[in-house]
PDB file of C-alpha atoms in Angstrom:
ATOM      1  CA  UNK P   8      -0.062   0.171   0.205  1.00 74.00           C
ATOM      2  CA  UNK P   9       1.184   3.287  -0.284  1.00 92.00           C
ATOM      3  CA  UNK P  10       1.705   5.489   2.807  1.00 97.00           C
ATOM      4  CA  UNK P  11       3.919   6.381   5.272  1.00 98.00           C
ATOM      5  CA  UNK P  12       3.412   6.899   8.611  1.00 98.00           C
ATOM      6  CA  UNK P  13       6.225   9.304  10.311  1.00 98.00           C
ATOM      7  CA  UNK P  14       6.420  10.215  13.828  1.00 98.00           C
ATOM      8  CA  UNK P  15       8.390  12.292  15.605  1.00 98.00           C
ATOM      9  CA  UNK P  16      11.522  10.876  18.299  1.00 98.00           C
ATOM     10  CA  UNK P  17       9.234  10.540  21.209  1.00 97.00           C
ATOM     11  CA  UNK P  18       7.148   7.262  19.513  1.00 98.00           C
ATOM     12  CA  UNK P  19       9.777   4.561  20.882  1.00 98.00           C
ATOM     13  CA  UNK P  20       9.505   1.723  18.212  1.00 97.00           C
ATOM     14  CA  UNK P  21      10.589  -2.051  18.112  1.00 96.00           C
ATOM     15  CA  UNK P  22      13.407  -3.641  15.962  1.00 94.00           C
ATOM     16  CA  UNK P  23      10.750  -4.990  13.582  1.00 96.00           C
ATOM     17  CA  UNK P  24       8.860  -1.395  13.654  1.00 97.00           C
ATOM     18  CA  UNK P  25      12.178   0.731  13.003  1.00 96.00           C
ATOM     19  CA  UNK P  26      12.512  -2.235   9.954  1.00 97.00           C
ATOM     20  CA  UNK P  27       9.389  -1.404   8.441  1.00 97.00           C
ATOM     21  CA  UNK P  28       9.900   1.157   5.886  1.00 96.00           C
ATOM     22  CA  UNK P  29       6.414   2.329   5.625  1.00 97.00           C
ATOM     23  CA  UNK P  30       7.315   3.903   9.066  1.00 98.00           C
ATOM     24  CA  UNK P  31       9.400   7.178   9.696  1.00 98.00           C
ATOM     25  CA  UNK P  32      11.114   8.970  12.946  1.00 98.00           C
ATOM     26  CA  UNK P  33      11.632  12.661  12.209  1.00 98.00           C
ATOM     27  CA  UNK P  34      14.474  13.394  15.139  1.00 98.00           C
ATOM     28  CA  UNK P  35      13.943  16.038  18.084  1.00 98.00           C
ATOM     29  CA  UNK P  36      17.072  17.744  19.667  1.00 98.00           C
ATOM     30  CA  UNK P  37      18.181  17.012  22.871  1.00 98.00           C
ATOM     31  CA  UNK P  38      19.642  19.899  24.474  1.00 97.00           C
ATOM     32  CA  UNK P  39      21.923  19.519  27.900  1.00 96.00           C
ATOM     33  CA  UNK P  40      24.198  22.741  28.663  1.00 96.00           C
ATOM     34  CA  UNK P  41      26.111  23.035  25.703  1.00 95.00           C
ATOM     35  CA  UNK P  42      25.483  19.882  24.004  1.00 97.00           C
ATOM     36  CA  UNK P  43      23.160  19.509  21.408  1.00 97.00           C
ATOM     37  CA  UNK P  44      22.090  15.587  20.692  1.00 98.00           C
ATOM     38  CA  UNK P  45      20.411  14.607  17.850  1.00 97.00           C
ATOM     39  CA  UNK P  46      17.098  11.977  18.822  1.00 98.00           C
ATOM     40  CA  UNK P  47      18.204   9.759  16.135  1.00 96.00           C
ATOM     41  CA  UNK P  48      19.366   5.976  15.622  1.00 94.00           C
ATOM     42  CA  UNK P  49      23.077   7.526  16.986  1.00 95.00           C
ATOM     43  CA  UNK P  50      22.379   8.683  19.871  1.00 97.00           C
ATOM     44  CA  UNK P  51      24.050   6.782  22.687  1.00 96.00           C
ATOM     45  CA  UNK P  52      21.559   6.591  25.285  1.00 95.00           C
ATOM     46  CA  UNK P  53      23.893   6.267  28.364  1.00 93.00           C
ATOM     47  CA  UNK P  54      25.862   9.244  27.652  1.00 95.00           C
ATOM     48  CA  UNK P  55      22.982  11.301  27.787  1.00 96.00           C
ATOM     49  CA  UNK P  56      22.003   9.911  30.719  1.00 94.00           C
ATOM     50  CA  UNK P  57      25.074  10.782  32.300  1.00 94.00           C
ATOM     51  CA  UNK P  58      25.495  14.322  30.871  1.00 96.00           C
ATOM     52  CA  UNK P  59      21.747  14.607  32.103  1.00 92.00           C
ATOM     53  CA  UNK P  60      22.787  13.507  35.592  1.00 90.00           C
ATOM     54  CA  UNK P  61      26.054  15.383  35.999  1.00 93.00           C
ATOM     55  CA  UNK P  62      24.543  19.054  34.907  1.00 92.00           C
ATOM     56  CA  UNK P  63      22.583  21.243  37.600  1.00 89.00           C
ATOM     57  CA  UNK P  64      20.150  21.939  34.829  1.00 89.00           C
ATOM     58  CA  UNK P  65      17.064  20.748  33.087  1.00 87.00           C
ATOM     59  CA  UNK P  66      17.358  19.106  29.680  1.00 92.00           C
ATOM     60  CA  UNK P  67      15.693  20.641  26.860  1.00 92.00           C
ATOM     61  CA  UNK P  68      14.927  19.711  23.895  1.00 94.00           C
ATOM     62  CA  UNK P  69      14.038  21.598  20.060  1.00 97.00           C
ATOM     63  CA  UNK P  70      10.786  19.660  18.102  1.00 97.00           C
ATOM     64  CA  UNK P  71      11.685  19.608  14.489  1.00 98.00           C
ATOM     65  CA  UNK P  72      11.189  22.043  11.651  1.00 98.00           C
ATOM     66  CA  UNK P  73       8.416  22.321   9.216  1.00 98.00           C
ATOM     67  CA  UNK P  74      10.866  21.919   7.354  1.00 98.00           C
ATOM     68  CA  UNK P  75      11.765  18.923   8.563  1.00 97.00           C
ATOM     69  CA  UNK P  76       8.042  17.051   8.411  1.00 98.00           C
ATOM     70  CA  UNK P  77       7.624  18.739   4.729  1.00 97.00           C
ATOM     71  CA  UNK P  78      10.886  16.749   3.556  1.00 96.00           C
ATOM     72  CA  UNK P  79       8.565  13.515   4.592  1.00 96.00           C
ATOM     73  CA  UNK P  80       6.012  14.033   2.684  1.00 97.00           C
ATOM     74  CA  UNK P  81       6.926  13.525  -0.554  1.00 92.00           C
ATOM     75  CA  UNK P  82       6.243  10.475  -2.047  1.00 89.00           C
ATOM     76  CA  UNK P  83       3.958   8.112  -1.004  1.00 89.00           C
ATOM     77  CA  UNK P  84       0.012   9.018  -1.148  1.00 91.00           C
ATOM     78  CA  UNK P  85      -1.401   9.059   1.863  1.00 97.00           C
ATOM     79  CA  UNK P  86       0.908  10.558   5.064  1.00 98.00           C
ATOM     80  CA  UNK P  87      -0.379   9.991   8.701  1.00 98.00           C
ATOM     81  CA  UNK P  88       2.089  12.014  10.947  1.00 98.00           C
ATOM     82  CA  UNK P  89       1.741  10.612  15.544  1.00 98.00           C
ATOM     83  CA  UNK P  90       3.150  13.812  17.435  1.00 98.00           C
ATOM     84  CA  UNK P  91       3.955  14.376  21.150  1.00 96.00           C
ATOM     85  CA  UNK P  92       1.458  15.621  23.123  1.00 95.00           C
ATOM     86  CA  UNK P  93       0.669  18.811  21.610  1.00 95.00           C
ATOM     87  CA  UNK P  94       0.818  20.203  25.499  1.00 91.00           C
ATOM     88  CA  UNK P  95       4.656  18.917  26.475  1.00 89.00           C
ATOM     89  CA  UNK P  96       5.722  19.895  22.884  1.00 92.00           C
ATOM     90  CA  UNK P  97       5.787  22.536  19.587  1.00 96.00           C
ATOM     91  CA  UNK P  98       6.316  19.411  17.462  1.00 98.00           C
ATOM     92  CA  UNK P  99       1.916  18.762  16.837  1.00 98.00           C
ATOM     93  CA  UNK P 100       1.960  22.578  15.872  1.00 98.00           C
ATOM     94  CA  UNK P 101       5.164  22.325  13.487  1.00 98.00           C
ATOM     95  CA  UNK P 102       4.182  19.825  11.684  1.00 98.00           C
ATOM     96  CA  UNK P 103       0.059  21.309  11.086  1.00 98.00           C
ATOM     97  CA  UNK P 104       2.175  24.071   9.490  1.00 98.00           C
ATOM     98  CA  UNK P 105       3.989  21.947   7.944  1.00 98.00           C
ATOM     99  CA  UNK P 106       0.754  20.599   6.122  1.00 98.00           C
ATOM    100  CA  UNK P 107      -0.758  24.066   5.600  1.00 98.00           C
ATOM    101  CA  UNK P 108       2.640  25.007   3.714  1.00 98.00           C
ATOM    102  CA  UNK P 109       2.286  21.501   1.748  1.00 98.00           C
ATOM    103  CA  UNK P 110      -0.783  21.507   0.830  1.00 98.00           C
ATOM    104  CA  UNK P 111      -0.626  25.292  -0.712  1.00 97.00           C
ATOM    105  CA  UNK P 112       1.271  23.533  -3.129  1.00 96.00           C
ATOM    106  CA  UNK P 113       0.422  20.338  -3.523  1.00 96.00           C
ATOM    107  CA  UNK P 114      -3.616  20.558  -2.762  1.00 95.00           C
ATOM    108  CA  UNK P 115      -4.390  17.169  -3.446  1.00 94.00           C
ATOM    109  CA  UNK P 116      -2.277  15.062  -1.288  1.00 96.00           C
ATOM    110  CA  UNK P 117      -3.725  13.680   2.129  1.00 97.00           C
ATOM    111  CA  UNK P 118      -1.942  14.458   4.722  1.00 98.00           C
ATOM    112  CA  UNK P 119      -3.294  13.816   8.517  1.00 98.00           C
ATOM    113  CA  UNK P 120      -1.813  15.420  11.799  1.00 98.00           C
ATOM    114  CA  UNK P 121      -2.622  13.427  14.914  1.00 98.00           C
ATOM    115  CA  UNK P 122      -1.537  14.830  18.799  1.00 98.00           C
ATOM    116  CA  UNK P 123      -1.174  12.071  21.045  1.00 97.00           C
ATOM    117  CA  UNK P 124      -2.044  13.391  23.741  1.00 96.00           C
ATOM    118  CA  UNK P 125       0.493  11.374  24.897  1.00 95.00           C
ATOM    119  CA  UNK P 126       4.500  10.182  24.667  1.00 95.00           C
ATOM    120  CA  UNK P 127       6.549   7.077  24.198  1.00 97.00           C
ATOM    121  CA  UNK P 128       4.405   4.296  24.875  1.00 98.00           C
ATOM    122  CA  UNK P 129       1.554   6.173  23.407  1.00 97.00           C
ATOM    123  CA  UNK P 130       2.789   7.044  20.242  1.00 98.00           C
ATOM    124  CA  UNK P 131       4.083   3.838  20.253  1.00 98.00           C
ATOM    125  CA  UNK P 132       0.014   2.280  20.490  1.00 98.00           C
ATOM    126  CA  UNK P 133      -1.062   4.840  17.829  1.00 98.00           C
ATOM    127  CA  UNK P 134       1.512   3.972  15.556  1.00 98.00           C
ATOM    128  CA  UNK P 135       0.463   0.458  15.873  1.00 98.00           C
ATOM    129  CA  UNK P 136      -2.815   1.133  15.321  1.00 98.00           C
ATOM    130  CA  UNK P 137      -2.318   3.240  12.484  1.00 98.00           C
ATOM    131  CA  UNK P 138      -0.576   0.302  10.293  1.00 98.00           C
ATOM    132  CA  UNK P 139      -3.093  -1.908  11.583  1.00 98.00           C
ATOM    133  CA  UNK P 140      -6.494   0.481  10.341  1.00 98.00           C
ATOM    134  CA  UNK P 141      -4.413   1.276   7.054  1.00 98.00           C
ATOM    135  CA  UNK P 142      -3.164  -2.898   6.562  1.00 97.00           C
ATOM    136  CA  UNK P 143      -7.170  -2.962   6.910  1.00 97.00           C
ATOM    137  CA  UNK P 144      -7.894  -1.534   3.692  1.00 96.00           C
ATOM    138  CA  UNK P 145      -9.538   1.430   4.865  1.00 97.00           C
ATOM    139  CA  UNK P 146     -10.183   5.160   2.884  1.00 97.00           C
ATOM    140  CA  UNK P 147      -7.886   7.913   4.477  1.00 98.00           C
ATOM    141  CA  UNK P 148     -10.772   9.539   6.153  1.00 98.00           C
ATOM    142  CA  UNK P 149     -12.144   6.382   7.661  1.00 98.00           C
ATOM    143  CA  UNK P 150      -8.358   5.746   9.276  1.00 98.00           C
ATOM    144  CA  UNK P 151      -8.023   9.188  10.488  1.00 98.00           C
ATOM    145  CA  UNK P 152     -11.858   9.136  12.458  1.00 98.00           C
ATOM    146  CA  UNK P 153     -10.746   5.701  14.267  1.00 98.00           C
ATOM    147  CA  UNK P 154      -7.120   6.566  14.558  1.00 98.00           C
ATOM    148  CA  UNK P 155      -8.683   9.909  16.885  1.00 98.00           C
ATOM    149  CA  UNK P 156     -11.531   7.683  18.609  1.00 98.00           C
ATOM    150  CA  UNK P 157      -8.656   5.155  19.522  1.00 98.00           C
ATOM    151  CA  UNK P 158      -6.765   8.046  21.012  1.00 97.00           C
ATOM    152  CA  UNK P 159      -9.454   9.474  22.836  1.00 96.00           C
ATOM    153  CA  UNK P 160      -9.991   6.144  24.407  1.00 96.00           C
ATOM    154  CA  UNK P 161      -5.948   5.552  25.175  1.00 97.00           C
ATOM    155  CA  UNK P 162      -4.865   5.735  28.314  1.00 96.00           C
ATOM    156  CA  UNK P 163      -1.352   6.129  29.520  1.00 97.00           C
ATOM    157  CA  UNK P 164       0.824   6.205  33.044  1.00 97.00           C
ATOM    158  CA  UNK P 165       4.157   5.916  34.276  1.00 94.00           C
ATOM    159  CA  UNK P 166       6.645   6.062  37.273  1.00 94.00           C
ATOM    160  CA  UNK P 167       9.541   7.066  37.465  1.00 86.00           C
ATOM    161  CA  UNK P 168      12.796   6.279  39.539  1.00 83.00           C
ATOM    162  CA  UNK P 169      13.503   9.299  39.412  1.00 74.00           C
ATOM    163  CA  UNK P 170      12.155  12.785  40.224  1.00 67.00           C
ATOM    164  CA  UNK P 171      15.683  14.886  39.000  1.00 67.00           C
ATOM    165  CA  UNK P 172      14.094  15.700  35.411  1.00 67.00           C
ATOM    166  CA  UNK P 173      10.943  17.045  37.591  1.00 62.00           C
ATOM    167  CA  UNK P 174      13.202  19.049  39.627  1.00 60.00           C
ATOM    168  CA  UNK P 175      14.484  20.878  37.451  1.00 66.00           C
ATOM    169  CA  UNK P 176      12.148  21.875  35.503  1.00 59.00           C
ATOM    170  CA  UNK P 177       9.987  23.001  37.968  1.00 59.00           C
ATOM    171  CA  UNK P 178       7.131  20.578  38.185  1.00 53.00           C
ATOM    172  CA  UNK P 179       8.178  19.585  41.570  1.00 53.00           C
ATOM    173  CA  UNK P 180      10.151  21.712  44.210  1.00 54.00           C
ATOM    174  CA  UNK P 181      12.972  20.988  45.673  1.00 50.00           C
ATOM    175  CA  UNK P 182      11.490  20.258  49.404  1.00 43.00           C
ATOM    176  CA  UNK P 183       8.808  17.969  47.542  1.00 53.00           C
ATOM    177  CA  UNK P 184      11.513  15.826  45.354  1.00 48.00           C
ATOM    178  CA  UNK P 185      13.940  15.285  48.878  1.00 49.00           C
ATOM    179  CA  UNK P 186      11.007  14.196  51.003  1.00 51.00           C
ATOM    180  CA  UNK P 187       9.861  11.399  48.245  1.00 59.00           C
ATOM    181  CA  UNK P 188      14.079  10.260  47.438  1.00 62.00           C
ATOM    182  CA  UNK P 189      14.385  10.107  51.242  1.00 61.00           C
ATOM    183  CA  UNK P 190      10.927   8.307  52.061  1.00 63.00           C
ATOM    184  CA  UNK P 191      12.059   6.768  48.574  1.00 80.00           C
ATOM    185  CA  UNK P 192       8.667   7.589  47.439  1.00 82.00           C
ATOM    186  CA  UNK P 193       7.323   6.905  43.710  1.00 89.00           C
ATOM    187  CA  UNK P 194       4.484   8.707  42.480  1.00 85.00           C
ATOM    188  CA  UNK P 195       2.626   7.157  39.760  1.00 91.00           C
ATOM    189  CA  UNK P 196       1.288   9.559  36.880  1.00 88.00           C
ATOM    190  CA  UNK P 197      -1.085   9.285  34.473  1.00 90.00           C
ATOM    191  CA  UNK P 198      -2.107  11.989  31.546  1.00 79.00           C
ATOM    192  CA  UNK P 199      -5.324  13.566  31.627  1.00 73.00           C
ATOM    193  CA  UNK P 200      -6.094  15.648  27.748  1.00 73.00           C
ATOM    194  CA  UNK P 201      -2.437  15.525  27.193  1.00 67.00           C
ATOM    195  CA  UNK P 202      -1.098  16.889  30.667  1.00 75.00           C
ATOM    196  CA  UNK P 203       0.541  15.532  33.215  1.00 79.00           C
ATOM    197  CA  UNK P 204      -1.773  14.499  36.076  1.00 82.00           C
ATOM    198  CA  UNK P 205      -0.230  12.528  40.151  1.00 81.00           C
ATOM    199  CA  UNK P 206      -2.617   9.784  40.186  1.00 90.00           C
ATOM    200  CA  UNK P 207      -1.216   7.953  43.782  1.00 91.00           C
ATOM    201  CA  UNK P 208       2.260   6.601  45.629  1.00 90.00           C
ATOM    202  CA  UNK P 209       4.052   4.395  47.413  1.00 92.00           C
ATOM    203  CA  UNK P 210       7.283   3.799  48.746  1.00 92.00           C
ATOM    204  CA  UNK P 211       9.550   2.106  46.282  1.00 92.00           C
ATOM    205  CA  UNK P 212       9.243   1.471  42.576  1.00 94.00           C
ATOM    206  CA  UNK P 213       8.246  -2.437  42.683  1.00 96.00           C
ATOM    207  CA  UNK P 214       5.267  -1.358  44.945  1.00 96.00           C
ATOM    208  CA  UNK P 215       4.429   2.129  42.751  1.00 96.00           C
ATOM    209  CA  UNK P 216       4.262  -0.373  39.698  1.00 98.00           C
ATOM    210  CA  UNK P 217       2.519  -3.099  41.388  1.00 98.00           C
ATOM    211  CA  UNK P 218      -0.348   0.054  42.417  1.00 97.00           C
ATOM    212  CA  UNK P 219       0.217   1.263  38.778  1.00 98.00           C
ATOM    213  CA  UNK P 220      -0.833  -2.195  37.099  1.00 98.00           C
ATOM    214  CA  UNK P 221      -4.129  -2.421  40.318  1.00 98.00           C
ATOM    215  CA  UNK P 222      -5.330   1.137  38.779  1.00 98.00           C
ATOM    216  CA  UNK P 223      -4.883  -0.214  34.920  1.00 98.00           C
ATOM    217  CA  UNK P 224      -6.911  -3.225  36.062  1.00 98.00           C
ATOM    218  CA  UNK P 225      -9.768  -0.685  37.877  1.00 97.00           C
ATOM    219  CA  UNK P 226      -9.957   1.318  34.346  1.00 96.00           C
ATOM    220  CA  UNK P 227      -9.486  -0.647  31.326  1.00 97.00           C
ATOM    221  CA  UNK P 228     -11.880  -0.650  28.820  1.00 96.00           C
ATOM    222  CA  UNK P 229     -12.530  -4.069  26.566  1.00 96.00           C
ATOM    223  CA  UNK P 230      -8.636  -5.538  27.139  1.00 97.00           C
ATOM    224  CA  UNK P 231      -9.420  -8.192  25.259  1.00 97.00           C
ATOM    225  CA  UNK P 232      -9.337  -6.674  22.277  1.00 96.00           C
ATOM    226  CA  UNK P 233      -6.463  -3.794  23.473  1.00 97.00           C
ATOM    227  CA  UNK P 234      -2.974  -4.398  22.699  1.00 98.00           C
ATOM    228  CA  UNK P 235      -1.052  -3.396  26.041  1.00 98.00           C
ATOM    229  CA  UNK P 236       2.534  -1.435  25.645  1.00 98.00           C
ATOM    230  CA  UNK P 237       5.427  -0.961  27.794  1.00 98.00           C
ATOM    231  CA  UNK P 238       7.974   1.790  26.998  1.00 98.00           C
ATOM    232  CA  UNK P 239      11.388   1.240  29.820  1.00 98.00           C
ATOM    233  CA  UNK P 240      14.885   3.498  30.386  1.00 96.00           C
ATOM    234  CA  UNK P 241      17.325   0.763  30.640  1.00 94.00           C
ATOM    235  CA  UNK P 242      15.796  -0.732  32.363  1.00 96.00           C
ATOM    236  CA  UNK P 243      14.139  -4.381  30.909  1.00 97.00           C
ATOM    237  CA  UNK P 244      13.729  -6.269  33.977  1.00 97.00           C
ATOM    238  CA  UNK P 245      11.109  -3.777  35.411  1.00 97.00           C
ATOM    239  CA  UNK P 246       9.420  -3.687  32.311  1.00 98.00           C
ATOM    240  CA  UNK P 247       8.978  -7.544  32.478  1.00 98.00           C
ATOM    241  CA  UNK P 248       7.921  -7.344  35.789  1.00 98.00           C
ATOM    242  CA  UNK P 249       5.125  -4.755  35.279  1.00 98.00           C
ATOM    243  CA  UNK P 250       4.037  -6.627  32.233  1.00 98.00           C
ATOM    244  CA  UNK P 251       3.380  -9.601  34.546  1.00 98.00           C
ATOM    245  CA  UNK P 252       1.521  -7.815  37.146  1.00 98.00           C
ATOM    246  CA  UNK P 253      -0.823  -6.644  34.288  1.00 98.00           C
ATOM    247  CA  UNK P 254      -1.444  -9.487  32.742  1.00 98.00           C
ATOM    248  CA  UNK P 255      -1.864 -11.278  35.332  1.00 98.00           C
ATOM    249  CA  UNK P 256      -4.944  -8.822  36.263  1.00 98.00           C
ATOM    250  CA  UNK P 257      -6.402  -7.932  33.146  1.00 98.00           C
ATOM    251  CA  UNK P 258      -6.842 -10.085  29.917  1.00 98.00           C
ATOM    252  CA  UNK P 259      -4.844  -7.823  26.801  1.00 98.00           C
ATOM    253  CA  UNK P 260      -5.271  -9.275  23.596  1.00 98.00           C
ATOM    254  CA  UNK P 261      -1.704  -9.276  23.276  1.00 98.00           C
ATOM    255  CA  UNK P 262       1.610  -6.590  24.629  1.00 98.00           C
ATOM    256  CA  UNK P 263       4.163  -4.644  23.217  1.00 97.00           C
ATOM    257  CA  UNK P 264       8.166  -3.665  25.527  1.00 98.00           C
ATOM    258  CA  UNK P 265       9.832  -0.808  23.850  1.00 98.00           C
ATOM    259  CA  UNK P 266      13.075   0.213  24.989  1.00 97.00           C
ATOM    260  CA  UNK P 267      13.455   4.385  25.153  1.00 97.00           C
ATOM    261  CA  UNK P 268      15.426   6.509  22.730  1.00 97.00           C
ATOM    262  CA  UNK P 269      16.127  10.218  23.759  1.00 97.00           C
ATOM    263  CA  UNK P 270      13.416  12.388  24.611  1.00 95.00           C
ATOM    264  CA  UNK P 271      11.411   9.906  26.404  1.00 95.00           C
ATOM    265  CA  UNK P 272      14.631   9.518  27.838  1.00 95.00           C
ATOM    266  CA  UNK P 273      14.852  12.682  29.457  1.00 92.00           C
ATOM    267  CA  UNK P 274      11.620  12.659  29.924  1.00 87.00           C
ATOM    268  CA  UNK P 275      11.592   9.159  32.437  1.00 88.00           C
ATOM    269  CA  UNK P 276      14.622   9.132  33.051  1.00 89.00           C
ATOM    270  CA  UNK P 277      16.917   6.100  34.023  1.00 91.00           C
ATOM    271  CA  UNK P 278      14.569   3.180  35.473  1.00 94.00           C
ATOM    272  CA  UNK P 279      10.988   5.263  34.187  1.00 95.00           C
ATOM    273  CA  UNK P 280       8.296   3.110  33.185  1.00 97.00           C
ATOM    274  CA  UNK P 281       5.317   3.695  30.614  1.00 97.00           C
ATOM    275  CA  UNK P 282       2.470   2.162  29.643  1.00 98.00           C
ATOM    276  CA  UNK P 283      -0.083   2.772  27.363  1.00 98.00           C
ATOM    277  CA  UNK P 284      -3.461   0.794  26.109  1.00 97.00           C
TER     278      UNK P 284
END
């Protein structure tokens, strides 16, 4: 089929998805002090984590330019773009501007921009669903209608080992971070219309993961029709533990585990776990 799915680099992919010629990732730029790193396959995640840990400053990111997106609009008839939540990044607005500019010269092109209202595993899940809808032979219009309905019913939750990035970017003050660190309190966070909210907390990372599994059990709808997607930042065993805790409670259709790339790592930090379903 003649289509392309474009994701910004917060879309964490499996090896199989990276090798799919229909899927293309456009990198964000990661900024730590004077270092500017492209979030692509050449990024050394361990070096990036080291830079973040050693810096007193909050890491930042720069979204792809409209021109970066426009270059990828060439070729295929139908183009779909999945971006990081518009409340967390300018990637969505950049993609929308690129679409507007491109259609001025190519009015018959079909380009759909999907604000994930999520990140990482949520974008992965949307990419998987997009490919499924397209391969089932749906029209461009029906694909866009159904993927937005799917997105609006999708949920994302995450647990962080380290609160360092939240402290540095002001989402958590130094006293709160100190108390959480001293008492080993791990917050369970979730997405609400593209923003981040606290859902619960627990003493210790493993208890927090169990609490997250219980929260998923409470709010999941028709799990037998859903794919559980888990992204982890350098902690595969922890991701497997969470997967087992969820699946012994909830009969998901299947599951997928991916590693975080640069931008997801910036948000989650080492040891972070994100689940989308």
